[in-house]
Amino acid sequence: MQQRLARVDHRLRLAGLLVITALEERSRMEQQLREAQRAEQDACTQELAVAVKRYLAMGGRTWTTS
């Protein structure tokens, strides 16, 4: 009976390690996603800055709508 309990304890420890590993992997993936989103936002901001500079270099003409 004690051997069976020991085996169950061992399996529970292994399962716990698997859960911890999965949670750590999820955390890493979430961090990578946040970094990718931040990089994409930075790229869009840079593109907008270039467009505004071009617009201003052309004299900053304005347009109106009717």
PDB file of N, CA, C and O in Angstrom:
ATOM      1  N   MET A   1       0.821  -1.196   0.000  1.00  0.00           N
ATOM      2  CA  MET A   1       0.000   0.000   0.000  1.00  0.00           C
ATOM      3  C   MET A   1       0.868   1.265   0.000  1.00  0.00           C
ATOM      4  O   MET A   1       0.553   2.216  -0.684  1.00  0.00           O
ATOM      5  N   GLN A   2       1.947   1.242   0.771  1.00  0.00           N
ATOM      6  CA  GLN A   2       2.828   2.411   0.808  1.00  0.00           C
ATOM      7  C   GLN A   2       3.498   2.642  -0.548  1.00  0.00           C
ATOM      8  O   GLN A   2       3.725   3.775  -0.940  1.00  0.00           O
ATOM      9  N   GLN A   3       3.815   1.557  -1.233  1.00  0.00           N
ATOM     10  CA  GLN A   3       4.417   1.699  -2.565  1.00  0.00           C
ATOM     11  C   GLN A   3       3.434   2.357  -3.520  1.00  0.00           C
ATOM     12  O   GLN A   3       3.827   3.185  -4.336  1.00  0.00           O
ATOM     13  N   ARG A   4       2.182   1.968  -3.425  1.00  0.00           N
ATOM     14  CA  ARG A   4       1.167   2.572  -4.300  1.00  0.00           C
ATOM     15  C   ARG A   4       1.037   4.060  -3.996  1.00  0.00           C
ATOM     16  O   ARG A   4       0.942   4.884  -4.919  1.00  0.00           O
ATOM     17  N   LEU A   5       1.032   4.408  -2.713  1.00  0.00           N
ATOM     18  CA  LEU A   5       0.963   5.822  -2.334  1.00  0.00           C
ATOM     19  C   LEU A   5       2.192   6.583  -2.844  1.00  0.00           C
ATOM     20  O   LEU A   5       2.090   7.712  -3.310  1.00  0.00           O
ATOM     21  N   ALA A   6       3.337   5.958  -2.758  1.00  0.00           N
ATOM     22  CA  ALA A   6       4.571   6.584  -3.235  1.00  0.00           C
ATOM     23  C   ALA A   6       4.497   6.823  -4.746  1.00  0.00           C
ATOM     24  O   ALA A   6       4.912   7.875  -5.242  1.00  0.00           O
ATOM     25  N   ARG A   7       3.956   5.822  -5.466  1.00  0.00           N
ATOM     26  CA  ARG A   7       3.817   5.988  -6.924  1.00  0.00           C
ATOM     27  C   ARG A   7       2.840   7.106  -7.259  1.00  0.00           C
ATOM     28  O   ARG A   7       3.069   7.899  -8.168  1.00  0.00           O
ATOM     29  N   VAL A   8       1.739   7.172  -6.508  1.00  0.00           N
ATOM     30  CA  VAL A   8       0.757   8.243  -6.737  1.00  0.00           C
ATOM     31  C   VAL A   8       1.388   9.597  -6.450  1.00  0.00           C
ATOM     32  O   VAL A   8       1.215  10.549  -7.212  1.00  0.00           O
ATOM     33  N   ASP A   9       2.116   9.682  -5.352  1.00  0.00           N
ATOM     34  CA  ASP A   9       2.806  10.941  -5.030  1.00  0.00           C
ATOM     35  C   ASP A   9       3.775  11.340  -6.135  1.00  0.00           C
ATOM     36  O   ASP A   9       3.858  12.503  -6.518  1.00  0.00           O
ATOM     37  N   HIS A  10       4.498  10.339  -6.636  1.00  0.00           N
ATOM     38  CA  HIS A  10       5.454  10.606  -7.713  1.00  0.00           C
ATOM     39  C   HIS A  10       4.731  11.125  -8.964  1.00  0.00           C
ATOM     40  O   HIS A  10       5.150  12.106  -9.583  1.00  0.00           O
ATOM     41  N   ARG A  11       3.625  10.489  -9.306  1.00  0.00           N
ATOM     42  CA  ARG A  11       2.851  10.928 -10.475  1.00  0.00           C
ATOM     43  C   ARG A  11       2.298  12.336 -10.269  1.00  0.00           C
ATOM     44  O   ARG A  11       2.258  13.142 -11.204  1.00  0.00           O
ATOM     45  N   LEU A  12       1.866  12.620  -9.059  1.00  0.00           N
ATOM     46  CA  LEU A  12       1.354  13.974  -8.778  1.00  0.00           C
ATOM     47  C   LEU A  12       2.461  15.013  -8.911  1.00  0.00           C
ATOM     48  O   LEU A  12       2.229  16.110  -9.432  1.00  0.00           O
ATOM     49  N   ARG A  13       3.657  14.679  -8.450  1.00  0.00           N
ATOM     50  CA  ARG A  13       4.788  15.611  -8.602  1.00  0.00           C
ATOM     51  C   ARG A  13       5.090  15.844 -10.084  1.00  0.00           C
ATOM     52  O   ARG A  13       5.318  16.973 -10.519  1.00  0.00           O
ATOM     53  N   LEU A  14       5.085  14.765 -10.863  1.00  0.00           N
ATOM     54  CA  LEU A  14       5.333  14.899 -12.308  1.00  0.00           C
ATOM     55  C   LEU A  14       4.250  15.751 -12.970  1.00  0.00           C
ATOM     56  O   LEU A  14       4.547  16.614 -13.805  1.00  0.00           O
ATOM     57  N   ALA A  15       3.010  15.495 -12.593  1.00  0.00           N
ATOM     58  CA  ALA A  15       1.909  16.283 -13.157  1.00  0.00           C
ATOM     59  C   ALA A  15       2.056  17.750 -12.780  1.00  0.00           C
ATOM     60  O   ALA A  15       1.823  18.635 -13.603  1.00  0.00           O
ATOM     61  N   GLY A  16       2.447  18.006 -11.546  1.00  0.00           N
ATOM     62  CA  GLY A  16       2.667  19.381 -11.107  1.00  0.00           C
ATOM     63  C   GLY A  16       3.754  20.060 -11.918  1.00  0.00           C
ATOM     64  O   GLY A  16       3.628  21.224 -12.308  1.00  0.00           O
ATOM     65  N   LEU A  17       4.828  19.331 -12.189  1.00  0.00           N
ATOM     66  CA  LEU A  17       5.909  19.880 -13.015  1.00  0.00           C
ATOM     67  C   LEU A  17       5.422  20.189 -14.427  1.00  0.00           C
ATOM     68  O   LEU A  17       5.797  21.210 -15.018  1.00  0.00           O
ATOM     69  N   LEU A  18       4.597  19.313 -14.970  1.00  0.00           N
ATOM     70  CA  LEU A  18       4.053  19.551 -16.309  1.00  0.00           C
ATOM     71  C   LEU A  18       3.183  20.816 -16.332  1.00  0.00           C
ATOM     72  O   LEU A  18       3.256  21.618 -17.259  1.00  0.00           O
ATOM     73  N   VAL A  19       2.385  20.993 -15.298  1.00  0.00           N
ATOM     74  CA  VAL A  19       1.524  22.178 -15.227  1.00  0.00           C
ATOM     75  C   VAL A  19       2.375  23.433 -15.123  1.00  0.00           C
ATOM     76  O   VAL A  19       2.138  24.423 -15.829  1.00  0.00           O
ATOM     77  N   ILE A  20       3.382  23.390 -14.270  1.00  0.00           N
ATOM     78  CA  ILE A  20       4.268  24.550 -14.109  1.00  0.00           C
ATOM     79  C   ILE A  20       4.957  24.871 -15.428  1.00  0.00           C
ATOM     80  O   ILE A  20       5.027  26.034 -15.844  1.00  0.00           O
ATOM     81  N   THR A  21       5.440  23.845 -16.111  1.00  0.00           N
ATOM     82  CA  THR A  21       6.103  24.048 -17.403  1.00  0.00           C
ATOM     83  C   THR A  21       5.145  24.660 -18.418  1.00  0.00           C
ATOM     84  O   THR A  21       5.506  25.580 -19.148  1.00  0.00           O
ATOM     85  N   ALA A  22       3.922  24.161 -18.449  1.00  0.00           N
ATOM     86  CA  ALA A  22       2.926  24.699 -19.387  1.00  0.00           C
ATOM     87  C   ALA A  22       2.600  26.152 -19.065  1.00  0.00           C
ATOM     88  O   ALA A  22       2.482  26.986 -19.967  1.00  0.00           O
ATOM     89  N   LEU A  23       2.484  26.484 -17.794  1.00  0.00           N
ATOM     90  CA  LEU A  23       2.192  27.865 -17.407  1.00  0.00           C
ATOM     91  C   LEU A  23       3.353  28.803 -17.750  1.00  0.00           C
ATOM     92  O   LEU A  23       3.143  29.939 -18.195  1.00  0.00           O
ATOM     93  N   GLU A  24       4.575  28.312 -17.556  1.00  0.00           N
ATOM     94  CA  GLU A  24       5.744  29.121 -17.917  1.00  0.00           C
ATOM     95  C   GLU A  24       5.789  29.356 -19.427  1.00  0.00           C
ATOM     96  O   GLU A  24       6.104  30.455 -19.888  1.00  0.00           O
ATOM     97  N   GLU A  25       5.484  28.325 -20.199  1.00  0.00           N
ATOM     98  CA  GLU A  25       5.470  28.459 -21.664  1.00  0.00           C
ATOM     99  C   GLU A  25       4.399  29.458 -22.093  1.00  0.00           C
ATOM    100  O   GLU A  25       4.619  30.292 -22.970  1.00  0.00           O
ATOM    101  N   ARG A  26       3.235  29.367 -21.470  1.00  0.00           N
ATOM    102  CA  ARG A  26       2.160  30.314 -21.790  1.00  0.00           C
ATOM    103  C   ARG A  26       2.597  31.746 -21.480  1.00  0.00           C
ATOM    104  O   ARG A  26       2.363  32.662 -22.261  1.00  0.00           O
ATOM    105  N   SER A  27       3.247  31.929 -20.361  1.00  0.00           N
ATOM    106  CA  SER A  27       3.735  33.252 -19.976  1.00  0.00           C
ATOM    107  C   SER A  27       4.737  33.780 -20.998  1.00  0.00           C
ATOM    108  O   SER A  27       4.692  34.953 -21.392  1.00  0.00           O
ATOM    109  N   ARG A  28       5.643  32.910 -21.451  1.00  0.00           N
ATOM    110  CA  ARG A  28       6.626  33.323 -22.475  1.00  0.00           C
ATOM    111  C   ARG A  28       5.930  33.715 -23.773  1.00  0.00           C
ATOM    112  O   ARG A  28       6.276  34.710 -24.411  1.00  0.00           O
ATOM    113  N   MET A  29       4.940  32.923 -24.164  1.00  0.00           N
ATOM    114  CA  MET A  29       4.210  33.217 -25.401  1.00  0.00           C
ATOM    115  C   MET A  29       3.451  34.543 -25.288  1.00  0.00           C
ATOM    116  O   MET A  29       3.419  35.326 -26.245  1.00  0.00           O
ATOM    117  N   GLU A  30       2.837  34.798 -24.142  1.00  0.00           N
ATOM    118  CA  GLU A  30       2.127  36.061 -23.938  1.00  0.00           C
ATOM    119  C   GLU A  30       3.092  37.235 -24.009  1.00  0.00           C
ATOM    120  O   GLU A  30       2.775  38.275 -24.592  1.00  0.00           O
ATOM    121  N   GLN A  31       4.291  37.077 -23.431  1.00  0.00           N
ATOM    122  CA  GLN A  31       5.303  38.137 -23.481  1.00  0.00           C
ATOM    123  C   GLN A  31       5.733  38.391 -24.921  1.00  0.00           C
ATOM    124  O   GLN A  31       5.857  39.545 -25.352  1.00  0.00           O
ATOM    125  N   GLN A  32       5.942  37.325 -25.682  1.00  0.00           N
ATOM    126  CA  GLN A  32       6.329  37.482 -27.089  1.00  0.00           C
ATOM    127  C   GLN A  32       5.230  38.179 -27.876  1.00  0.00           C
ATOM    128  O   GLN A  32       5.517  39.015 -28.737  1.00  0.00           O
ATOM    129  N   LEU A  33       3.987  37.851 -27.587  1.00  0.00           N
ATOM    130  CA  LEU A  33       2.868  38.498 -28.262  1.00  0.00           C
ATOM    131  C   LEU A  33       2.831  39.987 -27.943  1.00  0.00           C
ATOM    132  O   LEU A  33       2.660  40.812 -28.838  1.00  0.00           O
ATOM    133  N   ARG A  34       3.009  40.324 -26.665  1.00  0.00           N
ATOM    134  CA  ARG A  34       3.024  41.740 -26.287  1.00  0.00           C
ATOM    135  C   ARG A  34       4.157  42.489 -26.984  1.00  0.00           C
ATOM    136  O   ARG A  34       3.976  43.603 -27.472  1.00  0.00           O
ATOM    137  N   GLU A  35       5.333  41.864 -27.057  1.00  0.00           N
ATOM    138  CA  GLU A  35       6.470  42.489 -27.732  1.00  0.00           C
ATOM    139  C   GLU A  35       6.194  42.678 -29.220  1.00  0.00           C
ATOM    140  O   GLU A  35       6.537  43.714 -29.797  1.00  0.00           O
ATOM    141  N   ALA A  36       5.568  41.694 -29.850  1.00  0.00           N
ATOM    142  CA  ALA A  36       5.238  41.796 -31.274  1.00  0.00           C
ATOM    143  C   ALA A  36       4.214  42.903 -31.514  1.00  0.00           C
ATOM    144  O   ALA A  36       4.334  43.672 -32.476  1.00  0.00           O
ATOM    145  N   GLN A  37       3.223  43.000 -30.633  1.00  0.00           N
ATOM    146  CA  GLN A  37       2.216  44.055 -30.769  1.00  0.00           C
ATOM    147  C   GLN A  37       2.856  45.433 -30.596  1.00  0.00           C
ATOM    148  O   GLN A  37       2.543  46.369 -31.328  1.00  0.00           O
ATOM    149  N   ARG A  38       3.756  45.547 -29.623  1.00  0.00           N
ATOM    150  CA  ARG A  38       4.446  46.816 -29.395  1.00  0.00           C
ATOM    151  C   ARG A  38       5.290  47.195 -30.615  1.00  0.00           C
ATOM    152  O   ARG A  38       5.295  48.345 -31.050  1.00  0.00           O
ATOM    153  N   ALA A  39       5.977  46.214 -31.189  1.00  0.00           N
ATOM    154  CA  ALA A  39       6.802  46.471 -32.373  1.00  0.00           C
ATOM    155  C   ALA A  39       5.930  46.915 -33.547  1.00  0.00           C
ATOM    156  O   ALA A  39       6.304  47.816 -34.303  1.00  0.00           O
ATOM    157  N   GLU A  40       4.768  46.276 -33.698  1.00  0.00           N
ATOM    158  CA  GLU A  40       3.859  46.654 -34.781  1.00  0.00           C
ATOM    159  C   GLU A  40       3.343  48.084 -34.588  1.00  0.00           C
ATOM    160  O   GLU A  40       3.288  48.861 -35.534  1.00  0.00           O
ATOM    161  N   GLN A  41       3.011  48.435 -33.350  1.00  0.00           N
ATOM    162  CA  GLN A  41       2.557  49.800 -33.066  1.00  0.00           C
ATOM    163  C   GLN A  41       3.658  50.806 -33.357  1.00  0.00           C
ATOM    164  O   GLN A  41       3.409  51.865 -33.929  1.00  0.00           O
ATOM    165  N   ASP A  42       4.888  50.472 -32.965  1.00  0.00           N
ATOM    166  CA  ASP A  42       6.017  51.364 -33.227  1.00  0.00           C
ATOM    167  C   ASP A  42       6.212  51.561 -34.726  1.00  0.00           C
ATOM    168  O   ASP A  42       6.473  52.680 -35.187  1.00  0.00           O
ATOM    169  N   ALA A  43       6.087  50.484 -35.489  1.00  0.00           N
ATOM    170  CA  ALA A  43       6.250  50.579 -36.940  1.00  0.00           C
ATOM    171  C   ALA A  43       5.166  51.468 -37.542  1.00  0.00           C
ATOM    172  O   ALA A  43       5.445  52.297 -38.417  1.00  0.00           O
ATOM    173  N   CYS A  44       3.937  51.316 -37.068  1.00  0.00           N
ATOM    174  CA  CYS A  44       2.844  52.151 -37.577  1.00  0.00           C
ATOM    175  C   CYS A  44       3.071  53.619 -37.225  1.00  0.00           C
ATOM    176  O   CYS A  44       2.818  54.508 -38.037  1.00  0.00           O
ATOM    177  N   THR A  45       3.549  53.865 -36.021  1.00  0.00           N
ATOM    178  CA  THR A  45       3.840  55.239 -35.601  1.00  0.00           C
ATOM    179  C   THR A  45       4.924  55.842 -36.483  1.00  0.00           C
ATOM    180  O   THR A  45       4.827  57.006 -36.899  1.00  0.00           O
ATOM    181  N   GLN A  46       5.944  55.054 -36.789  1.00  0.00           N
ATOM    182  CA  GLN A  46       7.019  55.546 -37.655  1.00  0.00           C
ATOM    183  C   GLN A  46       6.497  55.838 -39.062  1.00  0.00           C
ATOM    184  O   GLN A  46       6.870  56.848 -39.673  1.00  0.00           O
ATOM    185  N   GLU A  47       5.637  54.968 -39.580  1.00  0.00           N
ATOM    186  CA  GLU A  47       5.066  55.194 -40.910  1.00  0.00           C
ATOM    187  C   GLU A  47       4.245  56.484 -40.919  1.00  0.00           C
ATOM    188  O   GLU A  47       4.301  57.261 -41.877  1.00  0.00           O
ATOM    189  N   LEU A  48       3.483  56.705 -39.875  1.00  0.00           N
ATOM    190  CA  LEU A  48       2.682  57.917 -39.786  1.00  0.00           C
ATOM    191  C   LEU A  48       3.583  59.148 -39.724  1.00  0.00           C
ATOM    192  O   LEU A  48       3.311  60.156 -40.389  1.00  0.00           O
ATOM    193  N   ALA A  49       4.663  59.061 -38.961  1.00  0.00           N
ATOM    194  CA  ALA A  49       5.594  60.187 -38.865  1.00  0.00           C
ATOM    195  C   ALA A  49       6.196  60.509 -40.232  1.00  0.00           C
ATOM    196  O   ALA A  49       6.314  61.686 -40.601  1.00  0.00           O
ATOM    197  N   VAL A  50       6.551  59.492 -40.989  1.00  0.00           N
ATOM    198  CA  VAL A  50       7.111  59.710 -42.328  1.00  0.00           C
ATOM    199  C   VAL A  50       6.071  60.370 -43.229  1.00  0.00           C
ATOM    200  O   VAL A  50       6.377  61.313 -43.970  1.00  0.00           O
ATOM    201  N   ALA A  51       4.830  59.905 -43.151  1.00  0.00           N
ATOM    202  CA  ALA A  51       3.771  60.490 -43.977  1.00  0.00           C
ATOM    203  C   ALA A  51       3.536  61.952 -43.626  1.00  0.00           C
ATOM    204  O   ALA A  51       3.370  62.793 -44.518  1.00  0.00           O
ATOM    205  N   VAL A  52       3.545  62.267 -42.353  1.00  0.00           N
ATOM    206  CA  VAL A  52       3.349  63.664 -41.929  1.00  0.00           C
ATOM    207  C   VAL A  52       4.510  64.517 -42.395  1.00  0.00           C
ATOM    208  O   VAL A  52       4.310  65.641 -42.890  1.00  0.00           O
ATOM    209  N   LYS A  53       5.726  64.025 -42.285  1.00  0.00           N
ATOM    210  CA  LYS A  53       6.900  64.783 -42.744  1.00  0.00           C
ATOM    211  C   LYS A  53       6.819  65.050 -44.245  1.00  0.00           C
ATOM    212  O   LYS A  53       7.135  66.148 -44.712  1.00  0.00           O
ATOM    213  N   ARG A  54       6.395  64.039 -45.014  1.00  0.00           N
ATOM    214  CA  ARG A  54       6.236  64.234 -46.462  1.00  0.00           C
ATOM    215  C   ARG A  54       5.186  65.300 -46.746  1.00  0.00           C
ATOM    216  O   ARG A  54       5.362  66.163 -47.607  1.00  0.00           O
ATOM    217  N   TYR A  55       4.092  65.211 -46.032  1.00  0.00           N
ATOM    218  CA  TYR A  55       3.005  66.178 -46.205  1.00  0.00           C
ATOM    219  C   TYR A  55       3.495  67.586 -45.912  1.00  0.00           C
ATOM    220  O   TYR A  55       3.250  68.517 -46.678  1.00  0.00           O
ATOM    221  N   LEU A  56       4.208  67.740 -44.821  1.00  0.00           N
ATOM    222  CA  LEU A  56       4.725  69.060 -44.457  1.00  0.00           C
ATOM    223  C   LEU A  56       5.782  69.525 -45.455  1.00  0.00           C
ATOM    224  O   LEU A  56       5.858  70.717 -45.769  1.00  0.00           O
ATOM    225  N   ALA A  57       6.578  68.596 -45.971  1.00  0.00           N
ATOM    226  CA  ALA A  57       7.600  68.956 -46.949  1.00  0.00           C
ATOM    227  C   ALA A  57       6.968  69.443 -48.246  1.00  0.00           C
ATOM    228  O   ALA A  57       7.559  70.247 -48.970  1.00  0.00           O
ATOM    229  N   MET A  58       5.750  68.979 -48.536  1.00  0.00           N
ATOM    230  CA  MET A  58       5.051  69.416 -49.745  1.00  0.00           C
ATOM    231  C   MET A  58       4.318  70.737 -49.504  1.00  0.00           C
ATOM    232  O   MET A  58       3.533  71.172 -50.323  1.00  0.00           O
ATOM    233  N   GLY A  59       4.568  71.345 -48.374  1.00  0.00           N
ATOM    234  CA  GLY A  59       3.961  72.629 -48.107  1.00  0.00           C
ATOM    235  C   GLY A  59       2.791  72.540 -47.150  1.00  0.00           C
ATOM    236  O   GLY A  59       2.158  73.537 -46.837  1.00  0.00           O
ATOM    237  N   GLY A  60       2.478  71.395 -46.715  1.00  0.00           N
ATOM    238  CA  GLY A  60       1.413  71.233 -45.745  1.00  0.00           C
ATOM    239  C   GLY A  60       0.068  71.712 -46.245  1.00  0.00           C
ATOM    240  O   GLY A  60      -0.716  72.274 -45.495  1.00  0.00           O
ATOM    241  N   ARG A  61      -0.172  71.490 -47.523  1.00  0.00           N
ATOM    242  CA  ARG A  61      -1.455  71.917 -48.071  1.00  0.00           C
ATOM    243  C   ARG A  61      -2.596  71.219 -47.346  1.00  0.00           C
ATOM    244  O   ARG A  61      -2.499  70.056 -46.998  1.00  0.00           O
ATOM    245  N   THR A  62      -3.640  71.937 -47.170  1.00  0.00           N
ATOM    246  CA  THR A  62      -4.799  71.339 -46.512  1.00  0.00           C
ATOM    247  C   THR A  62      -5.852  71.044 -47.549  1.00  0.00           C
ATOM    248  O   THR A  62      -5.833  71.589 -48.653  1.00  0.00           O
ATOM    249  N   TRP A  63      -6.749  70.218 -47.218  1.00  0.00           N
ATOM    250  CA  TRP A  63      -7.857  69.929 -48.108  1.00  0.00           C
ATOM    251  C   TRP A  63      -9.159  70.053 -47.327  1.00  0.00           C
ATOM    252  O   TRP A  63      -9.170  69.926 -46.111  1.00  0.00           O
ATOM    253  N   THR A  64     -10.191  70.354 -48.066  1.00  0.00           N
ATOM    254  CA  THR A  64     -11.504  70.475 -47.398  1.00  0.00           C
ATOM    255  C   THR A  64     -12.483  69.565 -48.093  1.00  0.00           C
ATOM    256  O   THR A  64     -12.281  69.179 -49.254  1.00  0.00           O
ATOM    257  N   THR A  65     -13.510  69.228 -47.387  1.00  0.00           N
ATOM    258  CA  THR A  65     -14.586  68.423 -47.992  1.00  0.00           C
ATOM    259  C   THR A  65     -15.844  69.256 -48.025  1.00  0.00           C
ATOM    260  O   THR A  65     -16.035  70.133 -47.192  1.00  0.00           O
ATOM    261  N   SER A  66     -16.659  69.004 -49.012  1.00  0.00           N
ATOM    262  CA  SER A  66     -17.884  69.781 -49.147  1.00  0.00           C
ATOM    263  C   SER A  66     -18.991  69.220 -48.297  1.00  0.00           C
ATOM    264  O   SER A  66     -19.061  68.080 -48.019  1.00  0.00           O
TER     265      SER A  66
END
